[in-house]
XYZ file of C-alpha atoms in Angstrom:
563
model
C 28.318 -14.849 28.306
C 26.605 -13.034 30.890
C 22.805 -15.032 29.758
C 24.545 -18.074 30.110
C 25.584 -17.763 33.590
C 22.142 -16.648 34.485
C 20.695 -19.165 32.985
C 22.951 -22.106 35.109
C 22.089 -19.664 37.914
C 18.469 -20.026 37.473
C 18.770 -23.802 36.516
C 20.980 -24.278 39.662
C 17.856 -22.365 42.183
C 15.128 -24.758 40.575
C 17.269 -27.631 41.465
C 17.292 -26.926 44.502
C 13.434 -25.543 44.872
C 12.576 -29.242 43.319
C 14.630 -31.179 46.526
C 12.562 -28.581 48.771
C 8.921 -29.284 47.289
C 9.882 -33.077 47.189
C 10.923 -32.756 50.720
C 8.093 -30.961 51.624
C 5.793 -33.402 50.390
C 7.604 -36.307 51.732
C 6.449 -35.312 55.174
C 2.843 -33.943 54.610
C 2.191 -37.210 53.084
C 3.873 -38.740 56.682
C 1.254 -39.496 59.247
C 3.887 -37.518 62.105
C 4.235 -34.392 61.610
C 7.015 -32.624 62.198
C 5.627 -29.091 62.619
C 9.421 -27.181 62.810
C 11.084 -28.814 59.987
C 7.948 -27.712 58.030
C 8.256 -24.177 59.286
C 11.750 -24.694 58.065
C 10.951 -26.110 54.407
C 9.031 -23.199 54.088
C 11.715 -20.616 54.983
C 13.648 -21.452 52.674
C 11.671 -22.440 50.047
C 10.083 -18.762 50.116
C 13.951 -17.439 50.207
C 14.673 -19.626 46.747
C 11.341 -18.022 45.453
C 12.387 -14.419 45.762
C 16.015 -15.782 44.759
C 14.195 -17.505 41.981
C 12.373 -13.856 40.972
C 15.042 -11.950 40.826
C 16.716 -14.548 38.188
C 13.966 -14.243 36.304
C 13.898 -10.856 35.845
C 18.042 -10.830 34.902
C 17.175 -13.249 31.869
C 14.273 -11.730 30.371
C 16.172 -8.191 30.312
C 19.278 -10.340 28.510
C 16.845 -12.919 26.437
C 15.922 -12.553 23.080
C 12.824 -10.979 22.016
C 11.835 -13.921 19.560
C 11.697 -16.071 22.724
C 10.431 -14.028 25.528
C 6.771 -15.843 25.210
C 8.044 -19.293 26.268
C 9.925 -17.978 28.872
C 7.704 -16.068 30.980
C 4.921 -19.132 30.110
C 8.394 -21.525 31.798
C 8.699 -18.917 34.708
C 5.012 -19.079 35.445
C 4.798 -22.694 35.350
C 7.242 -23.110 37.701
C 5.867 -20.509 39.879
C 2.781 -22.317 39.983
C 4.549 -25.322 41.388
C 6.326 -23.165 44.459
C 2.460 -21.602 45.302
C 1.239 -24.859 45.302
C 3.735 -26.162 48.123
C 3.414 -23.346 49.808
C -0.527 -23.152 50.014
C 0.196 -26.712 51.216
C 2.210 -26.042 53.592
C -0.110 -23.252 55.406
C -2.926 -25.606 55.339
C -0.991 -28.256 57.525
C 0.167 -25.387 59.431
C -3.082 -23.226 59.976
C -5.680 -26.075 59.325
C -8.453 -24.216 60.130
C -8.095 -20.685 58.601
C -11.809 -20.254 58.663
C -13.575 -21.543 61.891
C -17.420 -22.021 61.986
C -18.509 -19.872 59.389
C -22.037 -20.531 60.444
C -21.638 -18.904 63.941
C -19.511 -15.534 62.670
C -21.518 -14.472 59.417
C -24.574 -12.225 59.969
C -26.459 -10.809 56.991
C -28.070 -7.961 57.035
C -31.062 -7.795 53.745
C -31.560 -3.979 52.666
C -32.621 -2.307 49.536
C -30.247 -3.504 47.230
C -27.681 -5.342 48.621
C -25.914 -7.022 51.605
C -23.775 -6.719 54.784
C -21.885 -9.682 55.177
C -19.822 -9.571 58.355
C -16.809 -12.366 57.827
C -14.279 -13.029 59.795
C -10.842 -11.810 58.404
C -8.581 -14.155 56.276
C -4.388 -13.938 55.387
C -5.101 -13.669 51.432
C -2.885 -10.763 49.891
C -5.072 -8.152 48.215
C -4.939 -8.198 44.603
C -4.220 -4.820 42.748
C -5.163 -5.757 39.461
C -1.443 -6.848 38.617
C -1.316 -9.454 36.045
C 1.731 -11.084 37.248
C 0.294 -11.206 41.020
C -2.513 -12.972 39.736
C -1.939 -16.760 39.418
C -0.682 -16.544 43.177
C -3.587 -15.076 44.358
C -6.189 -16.977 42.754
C -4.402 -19.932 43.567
C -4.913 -19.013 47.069
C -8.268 -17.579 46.881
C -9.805 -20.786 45.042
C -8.110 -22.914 47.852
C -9.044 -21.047 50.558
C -12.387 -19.781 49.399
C -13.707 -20.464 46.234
C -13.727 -24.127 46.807
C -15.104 -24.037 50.135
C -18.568 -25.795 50.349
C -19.452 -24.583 53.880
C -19.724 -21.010 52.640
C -22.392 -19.316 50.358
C -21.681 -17.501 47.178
C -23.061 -14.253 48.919
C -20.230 -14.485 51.554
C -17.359 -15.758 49.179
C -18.407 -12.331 46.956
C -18.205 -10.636 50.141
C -14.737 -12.444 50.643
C -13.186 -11.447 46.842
C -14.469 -7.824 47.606
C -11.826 -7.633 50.745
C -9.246 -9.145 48.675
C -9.158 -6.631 45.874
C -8.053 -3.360 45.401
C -7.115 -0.781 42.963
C -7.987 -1.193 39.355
C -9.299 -4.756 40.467
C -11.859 -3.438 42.697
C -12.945 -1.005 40.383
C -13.822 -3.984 38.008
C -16.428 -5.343 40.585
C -17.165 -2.440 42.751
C -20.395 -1.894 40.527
C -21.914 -5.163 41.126
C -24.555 -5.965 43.849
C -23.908 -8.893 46.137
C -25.468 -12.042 44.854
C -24.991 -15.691 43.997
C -25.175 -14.978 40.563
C -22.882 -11.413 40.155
C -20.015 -13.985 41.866
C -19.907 -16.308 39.324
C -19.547 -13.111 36.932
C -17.290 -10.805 38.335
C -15.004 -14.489 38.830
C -15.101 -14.779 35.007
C -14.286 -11.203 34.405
C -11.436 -11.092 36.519
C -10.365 -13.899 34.635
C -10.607 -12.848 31.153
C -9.310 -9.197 32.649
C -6.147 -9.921 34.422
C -6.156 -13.748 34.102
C -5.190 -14.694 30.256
C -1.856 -15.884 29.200
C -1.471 -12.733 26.694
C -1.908 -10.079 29.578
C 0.147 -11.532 31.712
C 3.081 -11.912 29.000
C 1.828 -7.883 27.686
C 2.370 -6.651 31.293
C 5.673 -8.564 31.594
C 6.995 -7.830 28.144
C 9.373 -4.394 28.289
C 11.162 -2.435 24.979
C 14.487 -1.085 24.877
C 15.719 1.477 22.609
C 19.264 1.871 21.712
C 21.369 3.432 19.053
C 22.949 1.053 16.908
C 24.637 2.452 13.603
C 23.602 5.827 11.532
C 24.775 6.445 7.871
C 24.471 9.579 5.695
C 25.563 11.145 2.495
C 26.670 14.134 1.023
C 23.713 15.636 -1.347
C 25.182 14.701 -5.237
C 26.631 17.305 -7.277
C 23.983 16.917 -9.740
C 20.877 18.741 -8.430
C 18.231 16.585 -7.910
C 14.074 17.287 -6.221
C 14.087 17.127 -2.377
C 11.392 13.625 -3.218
C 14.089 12.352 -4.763
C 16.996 13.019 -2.266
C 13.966 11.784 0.311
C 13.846 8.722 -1.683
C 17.926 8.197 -1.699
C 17.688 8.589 2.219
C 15.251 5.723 2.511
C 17.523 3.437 0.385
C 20.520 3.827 2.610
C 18.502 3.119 5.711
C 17.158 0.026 3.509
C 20.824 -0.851 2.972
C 21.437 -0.375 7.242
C 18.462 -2.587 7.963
C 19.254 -5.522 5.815
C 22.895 -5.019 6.939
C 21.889 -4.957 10.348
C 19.941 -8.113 9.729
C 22.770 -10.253 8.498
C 25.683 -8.948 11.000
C 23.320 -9.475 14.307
C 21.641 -12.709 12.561
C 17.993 -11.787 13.072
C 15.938 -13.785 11.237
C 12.286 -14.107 12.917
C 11.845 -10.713 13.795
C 9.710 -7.765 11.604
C 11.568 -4.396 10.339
C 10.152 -1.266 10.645
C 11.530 1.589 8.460
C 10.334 5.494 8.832
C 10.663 8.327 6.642
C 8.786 11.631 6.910
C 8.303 12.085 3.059
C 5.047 11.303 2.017
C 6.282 11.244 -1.947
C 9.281 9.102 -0.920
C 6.648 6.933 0.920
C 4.539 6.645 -1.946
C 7.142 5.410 -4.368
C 8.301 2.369 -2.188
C 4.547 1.109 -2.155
C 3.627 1.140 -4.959
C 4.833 -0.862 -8.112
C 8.342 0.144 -9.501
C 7.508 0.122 -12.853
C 5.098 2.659 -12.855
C 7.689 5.436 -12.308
C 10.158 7.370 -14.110
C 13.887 4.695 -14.276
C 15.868 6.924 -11.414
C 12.945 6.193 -8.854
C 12.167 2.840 -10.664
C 15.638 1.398 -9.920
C 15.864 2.599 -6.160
C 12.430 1.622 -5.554
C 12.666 -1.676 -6.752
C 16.385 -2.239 -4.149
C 14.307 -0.727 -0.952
C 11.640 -3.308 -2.087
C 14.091 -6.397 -2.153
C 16.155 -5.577 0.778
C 12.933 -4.758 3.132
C 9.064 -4.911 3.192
C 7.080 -1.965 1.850
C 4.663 -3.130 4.202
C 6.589 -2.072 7.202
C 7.492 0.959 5.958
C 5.574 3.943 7.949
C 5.457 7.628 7.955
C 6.570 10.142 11.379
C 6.897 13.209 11.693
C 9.423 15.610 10.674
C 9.989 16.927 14.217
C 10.104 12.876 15.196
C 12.877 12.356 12.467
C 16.177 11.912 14.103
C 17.885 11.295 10.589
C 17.598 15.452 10.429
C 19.926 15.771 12.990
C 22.532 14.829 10.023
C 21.401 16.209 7.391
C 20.089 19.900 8.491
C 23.565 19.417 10.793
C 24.295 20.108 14.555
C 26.850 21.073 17.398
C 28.288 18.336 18.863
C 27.112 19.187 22.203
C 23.452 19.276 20.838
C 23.667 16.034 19.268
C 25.432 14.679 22.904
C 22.580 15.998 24.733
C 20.042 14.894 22.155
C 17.250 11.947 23.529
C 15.782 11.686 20.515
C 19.187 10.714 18.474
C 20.072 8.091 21.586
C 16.962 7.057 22.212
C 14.658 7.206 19.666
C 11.261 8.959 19.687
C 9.299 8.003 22.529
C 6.117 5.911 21.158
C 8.804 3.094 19.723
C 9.290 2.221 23.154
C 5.328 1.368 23.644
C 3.932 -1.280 21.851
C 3.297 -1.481 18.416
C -0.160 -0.517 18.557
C 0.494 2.669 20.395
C 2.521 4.077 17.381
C 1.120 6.739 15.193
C -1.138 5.653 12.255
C 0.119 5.591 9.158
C -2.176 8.615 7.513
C -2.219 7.981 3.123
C -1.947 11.446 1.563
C -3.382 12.154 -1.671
C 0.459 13.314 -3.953
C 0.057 16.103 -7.034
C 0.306 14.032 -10.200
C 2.835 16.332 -11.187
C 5.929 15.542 -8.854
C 5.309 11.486 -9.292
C 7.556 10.320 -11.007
C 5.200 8.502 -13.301
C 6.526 6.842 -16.506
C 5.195 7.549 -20.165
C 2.876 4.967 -20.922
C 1.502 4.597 -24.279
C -2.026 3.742 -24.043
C -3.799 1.586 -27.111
C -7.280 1.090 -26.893
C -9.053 -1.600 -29.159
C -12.627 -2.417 -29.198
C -13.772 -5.748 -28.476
C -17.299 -7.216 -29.596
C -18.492 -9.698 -27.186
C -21.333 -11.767 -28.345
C -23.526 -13.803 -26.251
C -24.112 -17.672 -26.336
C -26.925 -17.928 -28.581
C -29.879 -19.983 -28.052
C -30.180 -22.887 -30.011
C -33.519 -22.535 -31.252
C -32.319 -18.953 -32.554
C -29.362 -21.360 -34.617
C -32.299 -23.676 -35.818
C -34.936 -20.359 -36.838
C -31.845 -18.798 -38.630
C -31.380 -22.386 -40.780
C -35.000 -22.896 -41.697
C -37.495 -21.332 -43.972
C -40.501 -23.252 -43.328
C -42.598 -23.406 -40.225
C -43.074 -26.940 -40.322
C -39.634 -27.913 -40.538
C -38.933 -25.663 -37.632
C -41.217 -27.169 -35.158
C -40.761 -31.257 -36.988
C -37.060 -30.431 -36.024
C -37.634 -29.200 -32.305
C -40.026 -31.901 -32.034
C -36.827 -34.633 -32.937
C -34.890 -32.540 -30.748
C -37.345 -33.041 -27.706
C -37.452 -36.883 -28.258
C -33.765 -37.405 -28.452
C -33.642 -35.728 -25.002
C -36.376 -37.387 -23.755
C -34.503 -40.866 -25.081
C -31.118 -39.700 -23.316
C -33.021 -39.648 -19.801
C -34.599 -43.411 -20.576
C -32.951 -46.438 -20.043
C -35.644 -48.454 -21.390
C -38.881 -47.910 -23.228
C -37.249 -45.099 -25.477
C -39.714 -43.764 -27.984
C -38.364 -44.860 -31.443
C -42.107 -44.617 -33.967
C -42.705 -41.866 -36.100
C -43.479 -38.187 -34.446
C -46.976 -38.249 -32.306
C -49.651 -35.628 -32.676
C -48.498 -34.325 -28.836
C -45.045 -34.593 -29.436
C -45.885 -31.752 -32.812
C -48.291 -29.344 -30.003
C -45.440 -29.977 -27.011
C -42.942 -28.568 -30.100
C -44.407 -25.638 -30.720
C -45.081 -24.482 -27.101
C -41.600 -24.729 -26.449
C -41.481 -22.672 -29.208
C -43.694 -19.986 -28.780
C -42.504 -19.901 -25.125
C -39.155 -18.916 -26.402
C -40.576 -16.073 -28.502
C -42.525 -15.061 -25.724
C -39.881 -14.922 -23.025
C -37.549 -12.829 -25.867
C -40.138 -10.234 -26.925
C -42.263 -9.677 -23.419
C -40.242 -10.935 -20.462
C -41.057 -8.160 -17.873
C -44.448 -8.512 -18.773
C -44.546 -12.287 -18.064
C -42.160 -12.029 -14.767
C -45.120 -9.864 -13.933
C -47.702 -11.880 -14.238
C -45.881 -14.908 -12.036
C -45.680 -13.199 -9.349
C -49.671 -12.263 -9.503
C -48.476 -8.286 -10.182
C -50.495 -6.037 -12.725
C -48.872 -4.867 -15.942
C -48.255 -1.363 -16.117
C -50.897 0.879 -17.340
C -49.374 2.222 -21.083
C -48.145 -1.394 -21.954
C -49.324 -2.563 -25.200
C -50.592 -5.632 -23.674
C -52.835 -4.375 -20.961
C -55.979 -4.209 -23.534
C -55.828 -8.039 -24.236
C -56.263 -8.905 -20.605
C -53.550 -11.011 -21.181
C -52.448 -14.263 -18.390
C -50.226 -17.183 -18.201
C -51.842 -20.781 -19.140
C -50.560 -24.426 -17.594
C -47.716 -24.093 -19.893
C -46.424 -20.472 -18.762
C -47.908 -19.769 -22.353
C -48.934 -16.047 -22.846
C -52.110 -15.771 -23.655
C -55.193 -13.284 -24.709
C -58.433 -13.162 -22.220
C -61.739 -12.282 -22.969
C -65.084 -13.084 -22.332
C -65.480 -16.573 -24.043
C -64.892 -18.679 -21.915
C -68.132 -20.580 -22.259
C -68.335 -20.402 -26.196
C -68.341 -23.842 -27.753
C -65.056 -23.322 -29.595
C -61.636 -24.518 -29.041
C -59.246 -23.289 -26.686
C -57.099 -21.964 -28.866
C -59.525 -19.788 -30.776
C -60.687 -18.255 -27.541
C -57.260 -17.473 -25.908
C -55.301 -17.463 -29.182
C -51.378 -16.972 -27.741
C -49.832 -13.586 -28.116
C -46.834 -12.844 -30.565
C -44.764 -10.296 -31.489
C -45.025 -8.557 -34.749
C -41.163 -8.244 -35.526
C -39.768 -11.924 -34.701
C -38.898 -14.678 -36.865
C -41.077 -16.938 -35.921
C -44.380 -14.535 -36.280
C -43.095 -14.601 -40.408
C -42.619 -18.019 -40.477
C -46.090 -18.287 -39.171
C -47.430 -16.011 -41.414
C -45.868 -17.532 -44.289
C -46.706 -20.755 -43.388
C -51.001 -19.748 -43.556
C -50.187 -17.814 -46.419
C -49.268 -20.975 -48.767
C -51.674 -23.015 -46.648
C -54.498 -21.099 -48.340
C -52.387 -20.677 -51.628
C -51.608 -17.428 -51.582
C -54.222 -15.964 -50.004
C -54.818 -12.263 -49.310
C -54.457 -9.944 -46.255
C -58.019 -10.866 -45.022
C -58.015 -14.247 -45.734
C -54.569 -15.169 -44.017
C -55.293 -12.949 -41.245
C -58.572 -14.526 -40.603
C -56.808 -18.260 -40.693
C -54.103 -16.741 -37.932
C -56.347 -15.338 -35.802
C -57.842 -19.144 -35.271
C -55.223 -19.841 -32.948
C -52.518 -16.619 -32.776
C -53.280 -12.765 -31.826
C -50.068 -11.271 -34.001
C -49.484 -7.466 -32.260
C -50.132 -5.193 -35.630
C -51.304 -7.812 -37.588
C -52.438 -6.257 -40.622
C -48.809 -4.567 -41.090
C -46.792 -7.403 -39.989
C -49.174 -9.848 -42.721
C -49.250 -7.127 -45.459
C -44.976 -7.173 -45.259
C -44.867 -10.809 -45.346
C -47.520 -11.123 -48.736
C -45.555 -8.102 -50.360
C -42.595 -9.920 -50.148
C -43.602 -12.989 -51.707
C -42.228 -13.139 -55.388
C -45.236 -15.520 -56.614
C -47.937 -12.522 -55.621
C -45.503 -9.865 -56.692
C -45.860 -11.202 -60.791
C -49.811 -11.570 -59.935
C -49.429 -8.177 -59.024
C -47.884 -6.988 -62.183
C -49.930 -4.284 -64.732
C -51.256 -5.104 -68.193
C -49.247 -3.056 -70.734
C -51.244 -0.098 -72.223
C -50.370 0.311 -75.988
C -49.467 3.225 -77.627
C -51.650 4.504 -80.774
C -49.805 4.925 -83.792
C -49.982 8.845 -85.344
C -52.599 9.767 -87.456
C -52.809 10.148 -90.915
C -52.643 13.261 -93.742
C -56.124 13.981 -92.981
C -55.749 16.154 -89.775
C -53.999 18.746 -91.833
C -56.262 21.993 -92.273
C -57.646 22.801 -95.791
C -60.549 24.526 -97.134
C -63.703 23.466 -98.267
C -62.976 24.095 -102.455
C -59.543 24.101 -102.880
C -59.713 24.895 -106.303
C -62.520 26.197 -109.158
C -61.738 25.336 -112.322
């Protein structure tokens, strides 16, 4: 009742401020001008103003908190409008507030700075009040800042008499000059000047005791966490109680309890504790927001005052139980931190879980050419395949012209460079990244004694000093391969039919035309043992067993018998 008869109060005032400034302007804008009835408009118009402040002040102590932004932003605005009329007003009435500049200033150059003599003005210091500010810039920029006729050196000199206090510390460090002016202007603004200072200063908290609620402790003897915890739930009961009986809807809920267990519990996820914490846990969560839930101090704890119990007189006398502590009456980023404390494992609460572990084999995409190596046992086939493969890619990029003969010599060698890249980038990666990026290989790698380097085709291949022997390219950099890969048997196998079943010499000989196999001799000598053709070649003749000997062997003497 009380907000709505300020507020027809305050609507009532404006009313009439808005006849006034329409009045006022009525005659300024009249070529006669009546100089008394002006005086007189102004009276009264600054009587509504400090009518108008005082209303003002009434309805933001009875407003709602929710909507305290709009009004002050409502109050200013309007405020605004009364300077302006005012400022108006004083021009017609003092015209000429500053008279020749030109003939009064006298400036004095010195070491570092000015003396600007100026002759004195009517502005109201400024104290570095954010609610004083709009009315005395307004002024200043009319009166000053906008004033050609005057330099930026004297209208510096000028702000510097108009400030005081905490405003005149902002600028007292500054050196008069054209160029400090325009930047102690902007501070001032973005100091005292923005909408959110102004509606910070303005804004004011009010504590008061509302309802309180307590239990007896149960029967049942419980842990002090846990009669902590039971605390919290009744004041999560209050709150959303609270919320529904006043109807507050936009407006955050802070809770506070001084156990750091209890604290622990609400925010973190109910189902990790034991089922009495799980269940009161999970009705604090739904009735508030563990996110506004913070931790005080014991001695800050007014909820003590109940449960350790009182005298009535102490509890009378008590500010903390009316009043609160004294930080909630700051603003909210004056209260205390909210400090996380490591809790014993022991007094959590935590809930029996039952852990099962499994292990899980995760196998990479394989490459396709390691599908196609794993299908084929010939190294023909291998590269006649990738070489099919290549062409029906090659086809899929065409719209026309798509190559549709039999396979070409190039498309066999481009094949089998893909190929042997792919070996190459399995077996010595590092060493190739190397060699990219122009770096050495390091000194006990197995490939540092080939000189090795990287051809057109990023092929790895073996240096040496033939580079102007009349032989092919491939004989005098053969390409580098493993001795443990797929590919280096299939190779292998390949020269070892080629030559029909040639020996180690023979097929090692053939390779060496065109590949340098690490361990050669071993890798070739495991590839021919295991070929079951050579294997019966390599079979024994049978040796045959004499048959025993005859009667003769037995010992006798020379005559037997004499007859």
């Amino acid at each position: 009742m009380d907000i709505e008869k300020s507020l027809r109060k305050r609507n009532t005032i404006r009313t009439l401020v808005t006849n006034i400034v329409q009045e006022a302007e009525e005659l300024l804008n009249n070529s006669e001008l009546d100089i008394d009835l002006l005086e007189e408009l102004l009276v009264k118009l600054k009587q509504k103003e400090c009518q108008l402040k005082e209303i003002n002040d009434q309805v933001e102590k009875l407003i709602d908190v929710s909507s305290i932004e709009t009004e002050i932003l409502d109050s200013e605005e309007f405020n605004d409008k009364i300077s302006k009329c005012v400022r108006k007003i004083n021009g017609k009435l003092k015209p000429n507030i500053v008279k020749n500049p030109e003939s009064q200033r006298e400036i004095e150059s010195r070491d570092r700075g000015f003396n600007v003599k100026l002759p004195k003005l009517t502005i109201e210091k400024f104290t570095g009040n954010p609610q004083e500010w709009t009315e005395f810039w307004n002024s200043f920029e009319t009166t000053i800042h906008e004033n050609n006729v005057l330099s930026k050196v004297e209208k510096f000199s000028y702000l510097k008499m108009c400030l005081s206090g905490k405003a005149l510390n902002v600028v007292s460090g500054f050196e008069l000059s054209s160029e400090n002016y325009d930047n102690c202007i902007k501070i001032l603004k973005d100091r005292f000047g923005r909408k959110d200072v102004i509606i910070r200063h303005k804004r004011t908290f009010e504590v008061q005791f509302v309802l309180s609620k307590t239990r007896v402790a149960p029967v049942k003897k419980l842990t002090l966490p846990r009669l902590e915890l039971l605390g919290a739930l009744i004041a999560a009961r209050i709150a959303s109680c609270l919320k529904s009986l006043l109807r507050i809807s936009a407006c955050d809920i802070y809770c506070w309890t001084d156990s750091s267990i209890a604290l622990n519990w609400i925010k973190g996820s109910g189902i990790r504790w034991k089922q009495f914490v799980a269940n009161r846990v999970r009705e604090i969560q739904t009735l508030t927001d563990p996110g506004k839930w913070k931790f005080c101090e014991g001695r800050e704890n007014l909820a003590d005052l109940l449960s350790r119990g009182c005298s009535a007189q102490k509890l009378l006398n008590s500010e903390i139980w009316w009043s609160g502590a004294r930080w909630l009456s700051q603003p909210k980023y004056l209260w205390p931190a909210t400090v996380e404390r490591k809790i014993p494992e022991e007094i959590t609460e935590l809930k029996g879980v039952k852990t099962v572990v499994q292990n899980i084999t995760v196998q990479k995409p394989e490459h396709p050419f390691h599908c196609l190596l794993n299908k084929c046992s010939s190294w023909s086939k291998v590269v006649r395949v990738a070489a099919w493969c290549l062409r029906f890619i090659k086809n899929l990029q065409k719209t026309i012209d798509k190559t549709k003969t039999f396979l070409l010599t190039s498309e066999f060698e481009e094949a089998q460079n893909v190929i042997l890249k792919y070996v190459q980038e399995e077996a010595f990666h590092e060493e190739m990244q190397r060699l990219k990026v122009n770096k050495p290989i390091k000194t006990h790698n197995k490939l540092l004694a080939l000189c090795p380097y990287l051809d057109e085709n990023e092929i790895l291949r073996v240096g040496g000093r033939l580079r102007h022997a009349k032989l092919h390219e491939n004989t005098k950099y053969p390409v580098i391969l493993p001795k443990d890969h797929v590919v280096t048997d299939l190779i292998i196998r390949h020269y070892h039919l080629k030559y029909l079943h040639a020996g180690n010499q023979l097929v090692h000989s053939a390779i060496r035309q065109r590949y340098w196999i690490l361990c050669a001799r071993v890798a070739i000598k495991r590839i021919i043992w295991k070929c079951v053709r050579c294997a019966r070649l390599r079979s024994a003749l049978s040796q045959q067993l004499m048959g025993s000997l005859s009667v003769r062997v037995h010992m006798n003497t020379i005559i037997q018998k004499l007859k």
